[in-house]
């Protein structure tokens, strides 16, 4: 059976999930291209906390709570390059390793040693061409938790680290984030809801495999002309898609060298903000890539958003509590076993938090 509908509709679950899931898991930040040079930084929000990621002078990636140790003002915003991290409130200044190096008018303070004051560290890791952070200081490294995922991405998308951001789509969805992930993890609905997509890939070759904290969704490109977007001259001829617990979706579609990241972000009870980042060989898109982006935006996403918003409304119906998982033992795309896998990870996270609070 699927997860109980209350987990999608009861607003109390948003607080539970912030602590049980998003404060304890690896969260996608950006492509490595944004943090290649010393001093390059990016800020993001994770579980309601502001986080900054920076490339140190020694070449290491460092991540910190984006909060000054003086009076808690946020230090940086957006992205860019800095030599030092300087608070815009009272000009306390930190080096790129997070150590306080200057605090104006503090020379007379008793027992005040700037070198002992550091920004609060956050776990950070470069993985599969992208940067992730984790608020949990005891978190196992993503490279360990995700097992063979990095190797699989490298096999199917060996150019991923060399691609560049070409376009971003953003959506505000009236649905719980878990409905969005549920929908992503099965193609049982594809022949009904995504007719064009089913000409882009060969559904007879679609295979879904679950692993520890991720799943893979593989198919060959369609063998006849498709109605989604043109793939003439394509160098990528397979559909390779991965989901990484809990809310990162990674995609490689037929076409020129490409990679797509769909980041699913809870935005309060019953609401989700979703970003869709397209990485191509160049920032200037070809006509075929413009057509592919338009297909995703105007057709595929429009179809999926309508589906998950309808499901969210339906889950509020008192007579609906759970539904039956449809399982194909062969692991085809028309099976919902990856949804079941996701729900198992959710239940494990809920249970771990309950034990911590006991």
Coordinates of C-alpha atoms in Angstrom, one line a residue:
X1 CA 0.0 0.0 0.0
X2 CA 1.0 3.6 -0.6
X3 CA 1.9 6.1 2.2
X4 CA -1.2 7.2 4.1
X5 CA -2.9 10.3 2.7
X6 CA -2.4 12.2 6.0
X7 CA 1.3 12.4 5.3
X8 CA 0.5 14.6 2.3
X9 CA -2.3 16.7 3.7
X10 CA -1.8 17.2 7.4
X11 CA 0.3 20.4 7.8
X12 CA 2.0 18.9 10.9
X13 CA 4.1 16.7 8.7
X14 CA 5.9 19.7 7.2
X15 CA 7.7 20.3 10.6
X16 CA 8.4 16.6 11.0
X17 CA 10.0 16.3 7.6
X18 CA 12.1 19.4 8.0
X19 CA 13.8 17.8 11.0
X20 CA 13.5 14.1 10.0
X21 CA 14.5 14.4 6.4
X22 CA 15.8 17.8 5.1
X23 CA 18.0 18.5 8.1
X24 CA 19.7 15.1 7.8
X25 CA 20.1 14.5 4.1
X26 CA 22.4 15.6 1.3
X27 CA 20.8 18.5 -0.5
X28 CA 21.7 19.6 -4.1
X29 CA 23.2 23.1 -4.4
X30 CA 24.7 23.7 -7.9
X31 CA 26.9 22.5 -10.7
X32 CA 30.7 22.5 -9.9
X33 CA 31.2 25.2 -12.5
X34 CA 30.0 27.8 -10.0
X35 CA 32.6 26.9 -7.4
X36 CA 35.7 26.2 -9.4
X37 CA 37.8 29.2 -8.5
X38 CA 39.1 30.3 -5.0
X39 CA 36.7 32.7 -3.5
X40 CA 33.7 31.6 -5.6
X41 CA 30.6 31.2 -3.4
X42 CA 27.0 30.2 -3.6
X43 CA 24.3 30.6 -1.0
X44 CA 21.3 28.4 -0.6
X45 CA 18.6 27.5 1.9
X46 CA 18.2 24.1 3.5
X47 CA 15.4 23.2 6.0
X48 CA 14.9 26.9 6.7
X49 CA 18.6 27.6 7.3
X50 CA 20.8 29.8 5.1
X51 CA 24.0 28.1 4.0
X52 CA 27.0 29.4 2.1
X53 CA 29.4 27.3 0.1
X54 CA 32.8 28.7 -0.9
X55 CA 36.0 27.5 -2.6
X56 CA 38.8 28.2 -0.2
X57 CA 42.2 29.6 -1.1
X58 CA 43.6 26.1 -0.8
X59 CA 41.2 24.7 -3.3
X60 CA 38.9 22.9 -0.8
X61 CA 35.1 23.3 -0.8
X62 CA 33.9 24.7 2.5
X63 CA 30.3 25.2 3.7
X64 CA 29.1 27.2 6.6
X65 CA 25.9 28.5 8.2
X66 CA 25.5 31.8 6.5
X67 CA 25.3 33.6 9.9
X68 CA 27.7 36.0 11.5
X69 CA 29.0 34.8 14.9
X70 CA 28.5 38.3 16.3
X71 CA 24.8 39.2 16.0
X72 CA 23.5 36.6 13.5
X73 CA 23.2 38.8 10.4
X74 CA 23.4 36.8 7.2
X75 CA 26.8 37.2 5.6
X76 CA 26.4 36.7 1.9
X77 CA 23.6 36.5 -0.6
X78 CA 23.2 35.1 -4.1
X79 CA 26.5 34.0 -5.6
X80 CA 29.8 35.6 -6.7
X81 CA 33.4 35.8 -5.6
X82 CA 35.0 37.2 -2.4
X83 CA 38.4 37.4 -0.9
X84 CA 36.9 37.4 2.6
X85 CA 33.5 36.8 4.0
X86 CA 32.5 40.2 5.5
X87 CA 29.3 40.8 7.5
X88 CA 27.4 43.8 6.1
X89 CA 26.1 44.6 9.6
X90 CA 29.3 45.3 11.7
X91 CA 32.0 44.3 9.3
X92 CA 33.2 41.2 11.1
X93 CA 35.4 39.5 8.5
X94 CA 36.2 35.8 8.1
X95 CA 38.7 34.1 5.8
X96 CA 37.6 31.5 3.3
X97 CA 38.2 28.7 5.9
X98 CA 35.6 30.4 8.2
X99 CA 38.0 31.9 10.8
X100 CA 37.4 35.4 12.1
X101 CA 40.3 37.6 11.0
X102 CA 38.9 41.1 11.8
X103 CA 36.4 42.5 14.2
X104 CA 36.4 46.3 14.4
X105 CA 36.8 48.0 17.8
X106 CA 37.4 44.8 19.8
X107 CA 41.1 45.3 20.7
X108 CA 40.1 46.4 24.2
X109 CA 37.8 43.4 24.9
X110 CA 39.0 41.0 27.7
X111 CA 39.4 37.3 26.7
X112 CA 38.6 38.0 23.0
X113 CA 40.7 36.1 20.5
X114 CA 39.4 36.3 17.0
X115 CA 41.3 33.2 15.9
X116 CA 39.2 31.1 18.2
X117 CA 35.9 32.2 16.6
X118 CA 34.9 30.3 13.4
X119 CA 31.7 30.1 11.3
X120 CA 29.7 27.0 12.0
X121 CA 30.7 24.3 9.5
X122 CA 28.2 22.4 7.3
X123 CA 29.0 19.2 5.5
X124 CA 29.8 19.7 1.8
X125 CA 30.7 17.3 -1.0
X126 CA 31.3 17.3 -4.7
X127 CA 29.5 14.4 -6.2
X128 CA 28.7 13.4 -9.8
X129 CA 29.6 16.9 -11.2
X130 CA 27.5 18.7 -8.6
X131 CA 27.8 20.2 -5.1
X132 CA 25.7 19.0 -2.1
X133 CA 25.5 20.0 1.5
X134 CA 24.2 18.3 4.7
X135 CA 23.2 20.0 7.9
X136 CA 23.8 16.8 10.0
X137 CA 27.3 16.8 11.4
X138 CA 27.2 13.1 11.8
X139 CA 26.1 12.4 8.2
X140 CA 27.8 9.6 6.3
X141 CA 29.6 10.9 3.2
X142 CA 27.3 11.0 0.1
X143 CA 29.9 9.0 -1.9
X144 CA 29.5 6.2 0.7
X145 CA 25.7 6.5 1.1
X146 CA 25.0 6.6 -2.7
X147 CA 27.3 3.7 -3.5
X148 CA 27.6 3.2 -7.3
X149 CA 25.5 6.2 -8.3
X150 CA 28.5 8.5 -9.1
X151 CA 30.1 5.7 -11.3
X152 CA 26.8 5.2 -13.1
X153 CA 26.4 8.9 -13.8
X154 CA 30.0 9.0 -15.1
X155 CA 29.3 6.1 -17.4
X156 CA 26.2 7.6 -18.9
X157 CA 27.2 11.2 -18.7
X158 CA 31.0 11.4 -18.8
X159 CA 30.9 15.1 -19.8
X160 CA 28.7 16.2 -16.9
X161 CA 31.3 18.2 -15.1
X162 CA 32.2 20.1 -18.3
X163 CA 28.7 21.2 -19.1
X164 CA 27.4 24.7 -18.3
X165 CA 24.1 26.1 -17.1
X166 CA 22.0 27.2 -20.1
X167 CA 18.5 27.7 -18.7
X168 CA 16.4 27.4 -15.6
X169 CA 12.7 26.9 -15.3
X170 CA 10.9 27.5 -11.9
X171 CA 7.4 26.3 -10.9
X172 CA 5.2 26.9 -7.9
X173 CA 3.1 23.8 -7.5
X174 CA 0.0 23.4 -5.3
X175 CA 0.9 19.9 -4.1
X176 CA 3.0 18.3 -1.3
X177 CA 6.5 17.6 -2.4
X178 CA 6.1 13.9 -1.9
X179 CA 3.4 13.8 -4.6
X180 CA 5.9 15.3 -7.0
X181 CA 8.5 12.7 -6.2
X182 CA 5.9 9.9 -6.4
X183 CA 4.9 11.0 -9.9
X184 CA 8.6 11.2 -11.0
X185 CA 9.3 7.7 -9.8
X186 CA 6.9 5.8 -12.0
X187 CA 6.0 5.8 -15.7
X188 CA 2.9 3.7 -15.2
X189 CA 1.1 7.0 -16.0
X190 CA 3.2 7.8 -19.1
X191 CA 1.1 6.0 -21.8
X192 CA -2.0 7.8 -20.5
X193 CA -0.6 11.3 -19.6
X194 CA 2.6 11.7 -21.6
X195 CA 1.9 10.6 -25.2
X196 CA 4.7 12.6 -26.7
X197 CA 7.2 11.4 -24.1
X198 CA 6.3 7.8 -25.1
X199 CA 7.5 8.5 -28.6
X200 CA 10.8 10.0 -27.3
X201 CA 11.8 6.8 -25.5
X202 CA 11.2 3.2 -26.2
X203 CA 8.9 2.2 -23.4
X204 CA 9.5 -1.5 -24.1
X205 CA 13.1 -1.0 -22.9
X206 CA 12.2 1.2 -19.8
X207 CA 13.7 -0.4 -16.7
X208 CA 13.6 0.9 -13.1
X209 CA 16.1 -0.3 -10.5
X210 CA 16.1 0.7 -6.8
X211 CA 19.2 0.9 -4.7
X212 CA 20.0 2.1 -1.1
X213 CA 19.1 5.8 -1.4
X214 CA 18.6 6.1 -5.1
X215 CA 16.9 4.6 -8.1
X216 CA 17.7 4.5 -11.8
X217 CA 15.2 4.8 -14.7
X218 CA 16.7 3.7 -18.0
X219 CA 15.4 3.5 -21.6
X220 CA 16.6 3.5 -25.1
X221 CA 15.6 6.4 -27.4
X222 CA 12.5 5.8 -29.5
X223 CA 13.1 4.0 -32.7
X224 CA 10.7 6.2 -34.8
X225 CA 10.1 9.9 -35.3
X226 CA 8.9 11.4 -32.0
X227 CA 6.4 14.2 -31.3
X228 CA 8.3 15.7 -28.3
X229 CA 11.3 17.5 -29.9
X230 CA 13.8 16.9 -32.7
X231 CA 16.8 14.7 -31.9
X232 CA 18.5 14.9 -35.3
X233 CA 22.2 14.6 -35.0
X234 CA 21.9 13.5 -31.3
X235 CA 25.1 12.4 -29.6
X236 CA 23.1 11.1 -26.6
X237 CA 20.8 8.3 -27.6
X238 CA 19.6 7.0 -24.3
X239 CA 17.2 8.1 -21.6
X240 CA 19.2 7.9 -18.3
X241 CA 17.4 9.2 -15.2
X242 CA 18.3 8.9 -11.5
X243 CA 16.4 9.9 -8.3
X244 CA 18.6 10.6 -5.2
X245 CA 16.9 10.6 -1.8
X246 CA 15.0 12.6 -0.9
X247 CA 14.3 15.3 -3.5
X248 CA 16.9 15.5 -6.3
X249 CA 16.1 14.2 -9.8
X250 CA 18.9 13.9 -12.3
X251 CA 18.3 13.4 -16.0
X252 CA 20.1 12.8 -19.3
X253 CA 17.7 13.0 -22.3
X254 CA 18.3 12.1 -26.0
X255 CA 20.0 15.1 -27.8
X256 CA 23.3 16.9 -27.7
X257 CA 25.4 16.5 -24.6
X258 CA 23.1 17.5 -21.7
X259 CA 22.1 17.0 -18.1
X260 CA 19.0 18.2 -16.3
X261 CA 18.5 18.6 -12.5
X262 CA 15.0 18.8 -11.1
X263 CA 15.2 20.0 -7.5
X264 CA 12.0 19.5 -5.5
X265 CA 11.7 21.9 -2.6
X266 CA 9.0 21.9 0.1
X267 CA 7.4 25.3 0.3
X268 CA 5.0 24.9 3.2
X269 CA 2.1 22.5 3.7
X270 CA 0.7 21.4 0.4
X271 CA 3.1 23.5 -1.7
X272 CA 6.2 22.8 -3.6
X273 CA 8.8 25.0 -5.5
X274 CA 10.5 23.2 -8.3
X275 CA 13.5 24.2 -10.3
X276 CA 14.5 22.6 -13.6
X277 CA 18.1 23.4 -14.6
X278 CA 19.4 22.5 -18.1
X279 CA 23.1 22.0 -18.6
X280 CA 24.4 21.9 -22.2
X281 CA 27.7 21.9 -24.0
X282 CA 27.4 25.7 -24.3
X283 CA 25.4 28.4 -22.6
X284 CA 24.0 29.4 -26.0
X285 CA 21.3 26.9 -26.9
X286 CA 20.7 25.4 -30.3
X287 CA 17.4 25.4 -32.0
X288 CA 16.9 21.8 -31.0
X289 CA 17.7 22.6 -27.3
X290 CA 15.3 25.5 -27.3
X291 CA 12.6 23.1 -28.7
X292 CA 13.5 20.6 -26.0
X293 CA 13.2 23.2 -23.2
X294 CA 9.9 24.4 -24.7
X295 CA 8.6 20.8 -24.7
X296 CA 9.5 20.3 -21.1
X297 CA 8.0 23.6 -20.1
X298 CA 4.8 23.7 -22.2
X299 CA 4.0 20.1 -22.4
X300 CA 5.7 17.6 -20.0
X301 CA 5.7 19.9 -16.9
X302 CA 2.2 21.2 -17.6
X303 CA 1.0 17.6 -17.8
X304 CA 2.8 16.5 -14.6
X305 CA 1.8 19.6 -12.6
X306 CA -1.8 19.0 -13.5
X307 CA -1.5 15.4 -12.3
X308 CA 0.1 16.1 -8.9
X309 CA -2.2 19.0 -8.1
X310 CA -5.2 16.8 -8.9
X311 CA -3.8 14.1 -6.7
X312 CA -3.2 16.6 -3.8
X313 CA -6.9 17.7 -4.1
X314 CA -8.0 14.1 -4.2
X315 CA -6.0 13.1 -1.1
X316 CA -8.0 15.7 0.9
X317 CA -11.1 13.6 0.3
X318 CA -12.0 11.9 3.6
X319 CA -12.8 8.6 2.0
X320 CA -9.3 8.2 0.5
X321 CA -6.6 6.9 2.8
X322 CA -4.2 4.7 0.8
X323 CA -3.9 3.2 -2.6
X324 CA -2.5 -0.1 -3.9
X325 CA 1.1 -0.1 -5.3
X326 CA 1.2 -1.6 -8.7
X327 CA 4.3 -3.9 -9.0
X328 CA 5.7 -5.5 -12.0
X329 CA 8.4 -8.1 -11.0
X330 CA 10.3 -7.4 -14.2
X331 CA 11.0 -3.9 -13.0
X332 CA 9.5 -2.2 -16.1
X333 CA 8.7 1.5 -16.2
X334 CA 5.0 0.7 -15.7
X335 CA 5.7 -0.6 -12.2
X336 CA 5.5 1.5 -9.0
X337 CA 8.2 -0.3 -7.1
X338 CA 10.4 2.8 -7.0
X339 CA 7.5 4.7 -5.3
X340 CA 7.3 1.9 -2.7
X341 CA 11.1 2.2 -2.3
X342 CA 10.7 6.0 -1.6
X343 CA 7.9 5.4 0.9
X344 CA 10.1 2.9 2.7
X345 CA 12.9 5.5 3.1
X346 CA 10.3 8.0 4.3
X347 CA 9.0 5.6 7.0
X348 CA 12.6 4.9 8.1
X349 CA 13.2 8.6 8.5
X350 CA 10.0 9.2 10.4
X351 CA 10.9 6.2 12.7
X352 CA 14.4 7.4 13.3
X353 CA 13.1 10.8 14.4
X354 CA 10.6 9.2 16.7
X355 CA 13.3 7.2 18.4
X356 CA 15.5 10.3 18.8
X357 CA 12.6 12.1 20.5
X358 CA 11.7 9.2 22.8

